[in-house]
Every structure is written in C-alpha cells, then in structure tokens.
Short mmCIF file of C-alpha atoms in Angstrom, two decimals:
data_model
loop_
_atom_site.label_atom_id
_atom_site.label_comp_id
_atom_site.label_asym_id
_atom_site.label_seq_id
_atom_site.Cartn_x
_atom_site.Cartn_y
_atom_site.Cartn_z
CA UNK A 1 -9.91 -1.11 20.58
CA UNK A 2 -6.45 -2.62 20.64
CA UNK A 3 -5.86 -6.26 21.38
CA UNK A 4 -4.32 -6.99 24.76
CA UNK A 5 -0.66 -7.89 24.38
CA UNK A 6 0.64 -10.82 26.34
CA UNK A 7 3.47 -10.05 28.76
CA UNK A 8 4.67 -13.64 28.65
CA UNK A 9 8.42 -13.67 28.02
CA UNK A 10 10.02 -15.46 25.13
CA UNK A 11 11.49 -18.78 26.26
CA UNK A 12 14.93 -20.20 25.65
CA UNK A 13 13.36 -22.92 23.52
CA UNK A 14 11.71 -20.29 21.29
CA UNK A 15 15.01 -18.47 20.90
CA UNK A 16 16.77 -21.73 20.04
CA UNK A 17 14.09 -22.58 17.47
CA UNK A 18 14.48 -19.11 15.99
CA UNK A 19 18.23 -19.54 15.69
CA UNK A 20 17.67 -22.83 13.86
CA UNK A 21 15.15 -21.15 11.56
CA UNK A 22 17.66 -18.39 10.77
CA UNK A 23 20.34 -20.97 9.96
CA UNK A 24 18.00 -22.79 7.59
CA UNK A 25 16.87 -19.51 6.04
CA UNK A 26 20.39 -18.49 5.15
CA UNK A 27 21.09 -21.95 3.74
CA UNK A 28 17.97 -22.31 1.60
CA UNK A 29 15.72 -19.23 1.30
CA UNK A 30 16.10 -16.79 -1.59
CA UNK A 31 14.74 -13.39 -0.48
CA UNK A 32 12.99 -10.75 -2.57
CA UNK A 33 14.54 -7.36 -3.38
CA UNK A 34 17.87 -8.33 -1.78
CA UNK A 35 21.45 -9.08 -2.66
CA UNK A 36 21.57 -12.51 -1.06
CA UNK A 37 25.12 -12.53 0.34
CA UNK A 38 25.26 -9.63 2.82
CA UNK A 39 21.59 -9.90 3.83
CA UNK A 40 21.02 -10.76 7.50
CA UNK A 41 17.26 -10.94 8.02
CA UNK A 42 15.59 -10.41 11.37
CA UNK A 43 13.97 -13.47 12.91
CA UNK A 44 10.47 -13.04 14.29
CA UNK A 45 9.48 -15.43 17.08
CA UNK A 46 6.04 -14.13 17.99
CA UNK A 47 3.49 -11.51 16.96
CA UNK A 48 0.52 -10.07 18.82
CA UNK A 49 -1.52 -6.92 18.36
CA UNK A 50 0.82 -4.06 17.47
CA UNK A 51 3.94 -5.88 18.64
CA UNK A 52 6.48 -8.44 17.42
CA UNK A 53 9.33 -10.25 19.19
CA UNK A 54 12.67 -10.67 17.43
CA UNK A 55 15.08 -13.61 17.49
CA UNK A 56 16.68 -12.43 20.72
CA UNK A 57 13.32 -12.05 22.43
CA UNK A 58 13.20 -8.25 22.15
CA UNK A 59 9.71 -6.73 21.95
CA UNK A 60 9.30 -4.25 19.08
CA UNK A 61 6.42 -1.92 18.23
CA UNK A 62 5.36 -2.70 14.66
CA UNK A 63 5.00 0.80 13.20
CA UNK A 64 5.31 -0.69 9.70
CA UNK A 65 2.26 -2.98 9.80
CA UNK A 66 4.75 -5.32 8.11
CA UNK A 67 4.42 -4.24 4.46
CA UNK A 68 1.59 -1.87 5.38
CA UNK A 69 -0.87 -4.75 5.32
CA UNK A 70 -1.60 -5.89 8.88
CA UNK A 71 -4.33 -3.26 9.20
CA UNK A 72 -6.01 -5.10 12.09
CA UNK A 73 -2.73 -5.94 13.82
CA UNK A 74 -1.28 -9.37 14.47
CA UNK A 75 -3.19 -12.47 15.57
CA UNK A 76 -6.63 -10.89 15.73
CA UNK A 77 -8.61 -13.64 17.49
CA UNK A 78 -11.72 -13.36 15.28
CA UNK A 79 -9.71 -13.81 12.10
CA UNK A 80 -7.56 -16.60 13.50
CA UNK A 81 -10.74 -18.43 14.57
CA UNK A 82 -12.33 -17.94 11.13
CA UNK A 83 -9.31 -19.46 9.39
CA UNK A 84 -9.35 -22.42 11.79
CA UNK A 85 -13.08 -22.99 11.28
CA UNK A 86 -12.76 -22.79 7.50
CA UNK A 87 -9.84 -25.23 7.51
CA UNK A 88 -12.02 -27.74 9.33
CA UNK A 89 -14.65 -27.51 6.54
CA UNK A 90 -12.96 -26.87 3.18
CA UNK A 91 -9.24 -26.10 3.08
CA UNK A 92 -9.12 -25.54 -0.66
CA UNK A 93 -11.28 -25.88 -3.73
CA UNK A 94 -10.78 -25.00 -7.41
CA UNK A 95 -12.01 -21.54 -8.41
CA UNK A 96 -14.70 -22.81 -10.80
CA UNK A 97 -16.70 -24.14 -7.83
CA UNK A 98 -18.84 -22.01 -5.55
CA UNK A 99 -17.80 -21.82 -1.93
CA UNK A 100 -19.58 -19.81 0.73
CA UNK A 101 -16.50 -18.02 2.02
CA UNK A 102 -15.66 -16.55 -1.39
CA UNK A 103 -19.29 -15.61 -2.10
CA UNK A 104 -19.63 -13.80 1.22
CA UNK A 105 -16.27 -12.06 0.83
CA UNK A 106 -17.32 -10.80 -2.61
CA UNK A 107 -20.63 -9.53 -1.22
CA UNK A 108 -18.95 -7.66 1.63
CA UNK A 109 -16.34 -6.07 -0.64
CA UNK A 110 -18.94 -5.05 -3.24
CA UNK A 111 -20.97 -3.36 -0.49
CA UNK A 112 -17.94 -1.21 0.37
CA UNK A 113 -16.63 -0.29 -3.09
CA UNK A 114 -17.93 2.95 -4.63
CA UNK A 115 -20.45 3.24 -7.45
CA UNK A 116 -21.21 0.19 -9.56
CA UNK A 117 -18.08 -1.81 -8.75
CA UNK A 118 -20.25 -4.80 -7.93
CA UNK A 119 -18.32 -7.80 -9.28
CA UNK A 120 -15.15 -9.11 -7.69
CA UNK A 121 -12.40 -11.12 -9.37
CA UNK A 122 -10.10 -12.61 -6.73
CA UNK A 123 -6.33 -12.94 -7.10
CA UNK A 124 -3.44 -13.99 -4.86
CA UNK A 125 -2.25 -10.45 -4.16
CA UNK A 126 -1.85 -6.91 -5.42
CA UNK A 127 0.56 -7.47 -8.31
CA UNK A 128 -1.62 -10.02 -10.06
CA UNK A 129 -4.69 -7.89 -9.30
CA UNK A 130 -3.08 -5.07 -11.29
CA UNK A 131 -1.99 -7.47 -14.04
CA UNK A 132 -5.53 -8.79 -14.44
CA UNK A 133 -7.10 -5.33 -14.26
CA UNK A 134 -4.90 -4.17 -17.14
CA UNK A 135 -5.78 -7.31 -19.09
CA UNK A 136 -9.48 -6.60 -18.56
CA UNK A 137 -9.01 -3.02 -19.76
CA UNK A 138 -7.11 -4.12 -22.87
CA UNK A 139 -9.71 -6.69 -23.87
CA UNK A 140 -12.57 -4.32 -23.03
CA UNK A 141 -11.17 -1.44 -25.13
CA UNK A 142 -9.25 -3.32 -27.81
CA UNK A 143 -6.30 -0.99 -27.10
CA UNK A 144 -2.84 -1.72 -25.70
CA UNK A 145 -1.03 1.23 -24.10
CA UNK A 146 -1.16 1.84 -20.36
CA UNK A 147 -0.42 5.15 -18.63
CA UNK A 148 1.16 5.11 -15.18
CA UNK A 149 2.76 7.70 -12.93
CA UNK A 150 6.39 7.98 -11.99
CA UNK A 151 6.96 7.51 -8.23
CA UNK A 152 4.49 4.63 -8.16
CA UNK A 153 4.57 0.95 -7.29
CA UNK A 154 2.15 -1.63 -8.69
CA UNK A 155 3.80 -4.99 -7.96
CA UNK A 156 6.69 -7.29 -8.74
CA UNK A 157 5.27 -9.49 -11.51
CA UNK A 158 6.26 -8.83 -15.13
CA UNK A 159 3.69 -6.28 -16.27
CA UNK A 160 3.09 -4.85 -12.80
CA UNK A 161 6.76 -4.00 -12.35
CA UNK A 162 6.89 -2.42 -15.83
CA UNK A 163 3.88 -0.30 -14.91
CA UNK A 164 5.68 0.66 -11.69
CA UNK A 165 7.28 4.09 -11.78
CA UNK A 166 10.16 3.82 -9.33
CA UNK A 167 13.67 2.26 -9.48
CA UNK A 168 12.37 -1.25 -8.79
CA UNK A 169 11.23 -1.22 -12.43
CA UNK A 170 14.56 -0.44 -14.04
CA UNK A 171 16.19 -3.88 -14.03
CA UNK A 172 13.15 -5.43 -15.74
CA UNK A 173 12.02 -2.53 -17.91
CA UNK A 174 10.65 -3.63 -21.26
CA UNK A 175 9.43 -0.99 -23.69
CA UNK A 176 7.42 -3.54 -25.67
CA UNK A 177 4.94 -3.83 -22.79
CA UNK A 178 3.26 -0.62 -23.91
CA UNK A 179 3.68 1.35 -20.70
CA UNK A 180 3.98 5.14 -20.80
CA UNK A 181 4.88 7.04 -17.62
CA UNK A 182 3.79 10.56 -16.70
CA UNK A 183 4.69 12.92 -13.87
CA UNK A 184 2.33 12.82 -10.90
CA UNK A 185 0.96 15.66 -8.80
CA UNK A 186 3.46 15.86 -5.95
CA UNK A 187 3.39 19.32 -4.31
CA UNK A 188 6.51 18.92 -2.13
CA UNK A 189 8.72 18.02 -5.10
CA UNK A 190 6.71 19.55 -7.92
CA UNK A 191 7.78 18.67 -11.44
CA UNK A 192 5.91 21.74 -12.66
CA UNK A 193 7.51 24.47 -10.50
CA UNK A 194 4.20 24.96 -8.72
CA UNK A 195 4.05 27.19 -5.66
CA UNK A 196 0.51 26.28 -4.56
CA UNK A 197 -1.61 23.15 -4.53
CA UNK A 198 -4.01 24.76 -7.00
CA UNK A 199 -1.14 25.37 -9.43
CA UNK A 200 0.06 21.79 -8.95
CA UNK A 201 -3.36 20.37 -9.77
CA UNK A 202 -3.82 22.54 -12.86
CA UNK A 203 -0.31 21.96 -14.22
CA UNK A 204 -0.24 18.22 -13.49
CA UNK A 205 -3.58 17.71 -15.22
CA UNK A 206 -2.41 19.75 -18.21
CA UNK A 207 0.70 17.56 -18.41
CA UNK A 208 -1.42 14.43 -18.22
CA UNK A 209 -3.77 15.60 -20.97
CA UNK A 210 -0.81 16.54 -23.15
CA UNK A 211 0.61 13.04 -22.61
CA UNK A 212 -2.69 11.46 -23.61
CA UNK A 213 -2.91 13.56 -26.76
CA UNK A 214 0.69 12.98 -27.76
CA UNK A 215 0.47 9.22 -27.16
CA UNK A 216 -2.84 9.00 -29.04
CA UNK A 217 -6.06 8.41 -27.06
CA UNK A 218 -7.10 5.77 -29.59
CA UNK A 219 -4.11 3.66 -28.47
CA UNK A 220 -4.54 3.92 -24.69
CA UNK A 221 -6.42 1.15 -22.91
CA UNK A 222 -5.99 2.23 -19.30
CA UNK A 223 -4.53 4.66 -16.82
CA UNK A 224 -3.50 3.08 -13.52
CA UNK A 225 -2.93 5.31 -10.51
CA UNK A 226 -2.43 4.66 -6.81
CA UNK A 227 -5.20 6.66 -5.13
CA UNK A 228 -2.58 7.64 -2.55
CA UNK A 229 0.87 6.36 -3.51
CA UNK A 230 2.22 4.09 -0.78
CA UNK A 231 5.80 2.86 -0.68
CA UNK A 232 6.81 5.65 -3.08
CA UNK A 233 6.00 8.45 -0.69
CA UNK A 234 2.40 8.69 0.63
CA UNK A 235 1.97 11.97 -1.21
CA UNK A 236 -1.73 12.74 -1.00
CA UNK A 237 -3.04 14.17 -4.30
CA UNK A 238 -3.88 17.90 -4.09
CA UNK A 239 -7.50 19.04 -4.21
CA UNK A 240 -9.11 18.51 -7.60
CA UNK A 241 -6.46 16.20 -9.02
CA UNK A 242 -8.23 12.86 -8.70
CA UNK A 243 -11.47 14.35 -10.00
CA UNK A 244 -9.51 15.77 -12.94
CA UNK A 245 -7.95 12.39 -13.73
CA UNK A 246 -11.39 10.81 -13.72
CA UNK A 247 -12.69 13.50 -16.09
CA UNK A 248 -9.78 13.06 -18.51
CA UNK A 249 -10.07 9.29 -18.64
CA UNK A 250 -13.80 9.59 -19.30
CA UNK A 251 -13.25 12.26 -21.97
CA UNK A 252 -10.76 10.14 -23.91
CA UNK A 253 -12.36 6.72 -23.42
CA UNK A 254 -9.60 5.37 -21.18
CA UNK A 255 -10.27 2.81 -18.42
CA UNK A 256 -9.36 4.32 -15.03
CA UNK A 257 -7.81 1.75 -12.68
CA UNK A 258 -7.49 2.89 -9.06
CA UNK A 259 -4.77 0.91 -7.30
CA UNK A 260 -5.97 0.62 -3.68
CA UNK A 261 -3.68 -2.27 -2.77
CA UNK A 262 -2.03 -0.33 0.04
CA UNK A 263 -4.38 2.62 0.56
CA UNK A 264 -7.58 0.57 0.75
CA UNK A 265 -9.50 -1.06 3.57
CA UNK A 266 -9.25 1.75 6.05
CA UNK A 267 -5.56 2.59 5.77
CA UNK A 268 -6.30 6.16 4.59
CA UNK A 269 -9.10 6.72 7.11
CA UNK A 270 -11.89 5.64 4.74
CA UNK A 271 -12.75 2.21 3.39
CA UNK A 272 -11.07 3.23 0.12
CA UNK A 273 -8.88 6.27 -0.49
CA UNK A 274 -10.92 7.29 -3.55
CA UNK A 275 -13.76 8.00 -1.11
CA UNK A 276 -11.86 11.14 -0.08
CA UNK A 277 -12.75 12.62 -3.48
CA UNK A 278 -16.02 10.79 -4.28
CA UNK A 279 -14.37 9.32 -7.36
CA UNK A 280 -15.52 6.03 -8.88
CA UNK A 281 -12.94 4.32 -11.11
CA UNK A 282 -13.78 1.72 -13.76
CA UNK A 283 -11.67 -0.90 -11.97
CA UNK A 284 -10.35 -0.92 -8.42
CA UNK A 285 -7.57 -3.25 -7.28
CA UNK A 286 -7.05 -4.33 -3.69
CA UNK A 287 -5.08 -6.74 -1.50
CA UNK A 288 -3.15 -6.28 1.77
CA UNK A 289 -5.75 -4.87 4.18
CA UNK A 290 -8.64 -6.92 2.77
CA UNK A 291 -7.65 -9.59 5.29
CA UNK A 292 -4.50 -8.05 6.77
CA UNK A 293 -2.36 -10.56 4.89
CA UNK A 294 -3.29 -13.44 7.19
CA UNK A 295 -3.71 -15.57 4.04
CA UNK A 296 -2.66 -14.14 0.63
CA UNK A 297 -5.56 -12.46 -1.18
CA UNK A 298 -6.13 -9.68 -3.70
CA UNK A 299 -8.68 -8.77 -6.28
CA UNK A 300 -10.27 -6.49 -8.83
CA UNK A 301 -13.61 -4.76 -8.32
CA UNK A 302 -15.27 -4.40 -11.73
CA UNK A 303 -17.76 -1.85 -13.06
CA UNK A 304 -20.96 -2.91 -14.77
CA UNK A 305 -19.76 -1.71 -18.19
CA UNK A 306 -16.60 -3.82 -18.08
CA UNK A 307 -18.49 -6.78 -16.65
CA UNK A 308 -20.83 -6.68 -19.65
CA UNK A 309 -17.85 -7.13 -22.00
CA UNK A 310 -17.33 -10.55 -20.45
CA UNK A 311 -20.97 -11.60 -20.05
CA UNK A 312 -20.80 -13.64 -23.26
CA UNK A 313 -17.08 -13.41 -23.97
CA UNK A 314 -14.51 -15.52 -22.16
CA UNK A 315 -12.18 -13.58 -19.89
CA UNK A 316 -8.66 -14.81 -20.75
CA UNK A 317 -7.29 -15.01 -17.23
CA UNK A 318 -7.42 -16.92 -13.99
CA UNK A 319 -5.51 -18.35 -11.05
CA UNK A 320 -5.54 -21.70 -9.29
CA UNK A 321 -6.08 -20.01 -5.93
CA UNK A 322 -8.59 -17.35 -6.98
CA UNK A 323 -10.89 -16.87 -4.00
CA UNK A 324 -9.10 -19.48 -1.89
CA UNK A 325 -11.43 -20.53 0.95
CA UNK A 326 -8.96 -19.82 3.76
CA UNK A 327 -8.12 -16.39 2.34
CA UNK A 328 -11.78 -15.58 1.72
CA UNK A 329 -12.80 -16.64 5.22
CA UNK A 330 -10.06 -14.41 6.60
CA UNK A 331 -11.42 -11.51 4.50
CA UNK A 332 -14.96 -12.03 5.80
CA UNK A 333 -13.76 -12.08 9.40
CA UNK A 334 -11.47 -9.09 8.86
CA UNK A 335 -14.13 -6.88 7.28
CA UNK A 336 -16.67 -7.81 9.95
CA UNK A 337 -14.17 -7.17 12.75
CA UNK A 338 -13.26 -3.81 11.23
CA UNK A 339 -16.94 -2.84 11.14
CA UNK A 340 -17.76 -4.13 14.61
CA UNK A 341 -14.74 -2.48 16.22
CA UNK A 342 -14.92 0.79 14.25
CA UNK A 343 -11.38 0.47 12.93
CA UNK A 344 -11.83 2.72 9.90
CA UNK A 345 -13.32 5.45 12.05
CA UNK A 346 -10.50 4.95 14.54
CA UNK A 347 -7.90 5.33 11.79
CA UNK A 348 -9.49 8.63 10.75
CA UNK A 349 -9.60 9.81 14.37
CA UNK A 350 -6.04 9.01 15.32
CA UNK A 351 -4.76 10.43 12.05
CA UNK A 352 -6.48 13.73 12.66
CA UNK A 353 -6.16 13.96 16.45
CA UNK A 354 -2.83 12.26 17.21
CA UNK A 355 -0.56 11.44 14.25
CA UNK A 356 -1.02 14.63 12.24
CA UNK A 357 -0.54 17.05 15.17
CA UNK A 358 2.40 15.06 16.55
CA UNK A 359 4.19 14.92 13.20
CA UNK A 360 3.73 18.65 12.68
CA UNK A 361 5.25 19.26 16.12
CA UNK A 362 8.12 16.96 15.17
CA UNK A 363 8.61 18.87 11.92
CA UNK A 364 8.82 22.17 13.79
CA UNK A 365 11.36 20.69 16.21
CA UNK A 366 13.68 18.81 13.83
CA UNK A 367 15.53 20.57 10.97
CA UNK A 368 15.98 17.21 9.26
CA UNK A 369 12.25 16.98 8.58
CA UNK A 370 11.38 18.56 5.26
CA UNK A 371 7.78 17.46 4.99
CA UNK A 372 5.11 15.45 6.79
CA UNK A 373 1.98 14.33 4.98
CA UNK A 374 -0.78 11.77 5.12
CA UNK A 375 -4.20 10.82 6.36
CA UNK A 376 -5.65 8.13 8.61
CA UNK A 377 -2.89 5.65 9.50
CA UNK A 378 -0.97 6.45 6.33
CA UNK A 379 1.78 9.08 6.82
CA UNK A 380 5.29 9.87 5.59
CA UNK A 381 8.09 11.86 7.19
CA UNK A 382 10.47 13.06 4.49
CA UNK A 383 14.00 13.72 5.74
CA UNK A 384 16.32 16.25 4.14
CA UNK A 385 19.87 17.47 4.52
CA UNK A 386 18.78 21.01 3.70
CA UNK A 387 15.26 22.38 4.06
CA UNK A 388 15.84 25.20 1.61
CA UNK A 389 17.11 23.04 -1.25
CA UNK A 390 15.09 20.00 -0.13
CA UNK A 391 18.13 17.80 -0.72
CA UNK A 392 17.02 14.34 0.44
CA UNK A 393 18.85 12.62 3.29
CA UNK A 394 19.28 9.63 0.96
CA UNK A 395 19.35 9.63 -2.85
CA UNK A 396 16.27 8.63 -4.82
CA UNK A 397 16.43 4.87 -5.19
CA UNK A 398 18.99 4.32 -2.43
CA UNK A 399 19.97 4.69 1.19
CA UNK A 400 22.73 6.54 3.02
CA UNK A 401 24.74 6.38 6.25
CA UNK A 402 22.39 9.02 7.65
CA UNK A 403 19.26 6.96 7.00
CA UNK A 404 20.98 3.81 8.26
CA UNK A 405 21.78 5.64 11.50
CA UNK A 406 18.19 6.82 11.91
CA UNK A 407 16.84 3.34 11.20
CA UNK A 408 19.25 1.88 13.75
CA UNK A 409 18.13 4.42 16.35
CA UNK A 410 14.47 3.50 15.78
CA UNK A 411 15.18 -0.21 16.20
CA UNK A 412 17.28 0.44 19.30
CA UNK A 413 14.38 2.41 20.77
CA UNK A 414 12.12 -0.59 20.27
CA UNK A 415 10.41 0.05 16.92
CA UNK A 416 10.07 -2.00 13.77
CA UNK A 417 9.97 0.89 11.25
CA UNK A 418 9.05 1.23 7.57
CA UNK A 419 11.88 3.12 5.89
CA UNK A 420 12.21 3.80 2.16
CA UNK A 421 14.89 6.00 0.60
CA UNK A 422 14.81 9.25 2.63
CA UNK A 423 11.43 8.66 4.27
CA UNK A 424 10.09 7.09 7.43
CA UNK A 425 6.50 5.97 7.02
CA UNK A 426 4.17 6.12 10.02
CA UNK A 427 1.80 3.26 9.19
CA UNK A 428 0.67 1.49 12.38
CA UNK A 429 -2.29 -0.89 12.62
CA UNK A 430 -5.68 0.83 12.46
CA UNK A 431 -6.57 -0.53 15.90
CA UNK A 432 -3.36 0.48 17.67
CA UNK A 433 -4.04 1.86 21.14
CA UNK A 434 -3.55 5.57 21.70
CA UNK A 435 -0.90 4.71 24.29
CA UNK A 436 1.11 2.53 21.92
CA UNK A 437 0.74 5.11 19.15
CA UNK A 438 2.11 7.89 21.35
CA UNK A 439 4.94 5.59 22.43
CA UNK A 440 5.90 5.06 18.79
CA UNK A 441 5.72 8.76 17.98
CA UNK A 442 7.98 9.49 20.96
CA UNK A 443 10.47 6.91 19.63
CA UNK A 444 10.41 8.68 16.26
CA UNK A 445 10.91 12.07 17.88
CA UNK A 446 13.96 10.80 19.75
CA UNK A 447 15.49 9.05 16.73
CA UNK A 448 15.21 12.16 14.56
CA UNK A 449 17.83 13.82 16.75
CA UNK A 450 20.22 11.46 14.98
CA UNK A 451 18.99 12.71 11.60
CA UNK A 452 19.44 16.33 12.69
CA UNK A 453 23.17 15.71 13.05
CA UNK A 454 23.38 15.18 9.27
CA UNK A 455 21.69 18.46 8.35
CA UNK A 456 23.95 20.89 6.55
CA UNK A 457 24.96 23.83 8.68
#
C-alpha cells in the first residue's frame, strides 16, 4: 500500500540549489510562529512517499505527515497527475462559476460526512473554515457567544485564534470576540479530579452544562470542539462525552461545530473522528487530509437546517479561491485513491495492530513516558519527569533542554518528528508501509532513552 521510494541519491546540484533557497529564505521569508532572528529552518530538497530529504541530502522518515496533513504521503502519483490534468484545462476560475472539479469534490465529501451534512462550502484551509462555520452559526441563531475548550487549536486567523484554547491564543486574545472557554474531558490530566473515565465524562459534562447555564443559553450561538484534539494533545474523548456534548447543544439550541481539520479524512481510523461515536454535528469543518495539502483547501459541511437559513437569505461570506479547481481536483483524486487503496482501513489496522501495542511496550520500558493514547494514525506520547506527579518534561506552552535533546536524537536517528511541548506525536501517513512504520517506532524507542535520563530519581 505504500508508494515505492526512489533510492536515487541527491545530487550536488540539488544541494547547491537548496543552499541558495535557504539563503533567500533567510533574507526575505517571514515565518509563522517563530522569532525570526534565531530561526534556522530545515531545507527540504525532495519528498516521496513517507520520506523527505533535507538540505544536506539526508533521508528522513516523515513521522509528522508535515503538519499532520499529508495523509496519503508525498507525491502520490494519482494526485499529482490529477493536478497536472486540471491545470491543462482550467487553472483557476471565480467561485461564482460552476466547475466540474469542485462539484465532484463536494459530492464525494457529502457522501462521506455523517447525517444530513450534504452541502459543502469550500475555503482555503482550516482556520477560515472555522471562521465561516462560526459566522454561519451566528447568522443562523441570531446569537453571538461561542464556547470552545481549553487545550484546543482552531487556526491562526483572528477569530479562529481567539477560539483556540492554548497559548497560541494569548498574544491576540480579544474578549470582545465573544469567546468563552471551558475545560475539556482529558482523563490523563483531569481538571475534575476524576479517577475513572466514567467519572471524567460525567464531571466534564456537568461542568459544560454549568458553563452554558451561567453564560446564558439564549446568548450562545455555537460550541466548537475538535472531535479529537490534534496539536494540543491527541486526547481521545472518554466514552459518552461526545454524545453528551451533542445532547447538551441540542437541549439548549446551540449549533454544534465539529472541528475535523486534523482528525478527519482517515487520520483517526475512520473517515471522520465523529464516526467513532455516531455523532452528527450541525456543522463539520475540514481541511488538511481532504487532499493531503497538495493544494490548499478546507471547507464546512452544512446540515439541512442551517442550509435552509440561507436558501433565501444571503450568506455574508466568501473567498476568492473557494473551491479552487486545482485544489478540488486534488481532493477528488485523494478521496478516490484513499478508497481504492483502502487507506482508512489501513490506518485503523496499523493503529490497532502495530502503533498501539508498540507504544504500550515503549511506555512499559521507559520511565519518561507518562501516557500513550490515540487511534488510527493519530497518537501522542506524553513525556514526564515524574510518573507519580505527572510533571511534564517541558512546561505547558514551552520547550525544555530535555525535549530539545529528545528531538535531536530523533532527527539524528533519521526521523522528521512532530513535537509539541512535552509530547511526541506519532502521526505517519495512512499508507505508510508496515516496515517503515516499525522503523520509525524503533527510532522513537531508542530516542526515549535520552528522555529517561531526565526523569527524577
């Protein structure tokens, strides 16, 4: 199921071109989420399958799927061909005109989304998908407030970053945006002193209902929740929690927005993570895996009830590149390739048969591992300095010499990892070969010996 990786070596000319690119980058490119001065970005010369080659020609296993979006790996030939074919026909067209790539992409996505989420509004990515979903909810309900969980991430645009519930929000926080945060269900670091998953579900739902009541249900337009939070920890909701959230939002007339930007399109071992609980939200946002990021694309899947609000009323939103033909063609090819090659089923299989068992063995072996959790190709390894106190190996919102050393060990072993705060995320492509997957897990096992040296005696 994996794509064959070329063994062709990187040439001197490629390395020279990469060095020139790095020089120009440092002279002219302003990077996101970085202090610009000390930043020394890695150059990538080539990508293929589950592998990338850095500026020195070193081959690295991409266990990060970049930003957890290359679900089908790099340079999938069917998707590359689809983009090339579309470019030869229509490179771009304004969103008010019909084009076959967008129409077919919408049909394929609507076939996969749960319940009556049958209409698709296309955006450029996940942040503006969440922005537009909230706008739809506000117009639909005539209300303003939005509830969102702490330890969440919903994007870097103005409202999306205010809705976000992690430190990336703080520098841009604006109370006038009407966002109210609540504590999520997070069994490993329970905010409710829970000792079982059942307690966590019951107490977290009670807290959420109290928040709704205290904030005034008549003022709340929407609740936005990552079905499985991604960059903030991949903490899978305990049994009954998602169903309880759906019940509360229905009870109080609140639009339930499921953020599937990272968890969707097979990442969690099902087409959408909400499928794990048979929950149908009112709006579902997506991006990343819809076409593995080959061309930027996101969107909102819309329920019939919310669609009816805009049947005869203008929706006050839009984007120049909504449903861009190249992005839509990439989505069509990606979804078809995922179906034909059984990638979602493969993600479920390797999560259950390989990643989960291996990470539990790693946890038993390494005292630095406090928790492992996940599903499909969506896992987190949480590192601690003390298992009893659960003191993280890096502070919330930051890094540490310990985590820097572990990250360095992973890169030295030949991995491109996804590291955030005190966690290493195991998020390979859904079509990674079993051999490459086991290679990456062995690299992780070896690197965690470095983390063990920082555990308190």
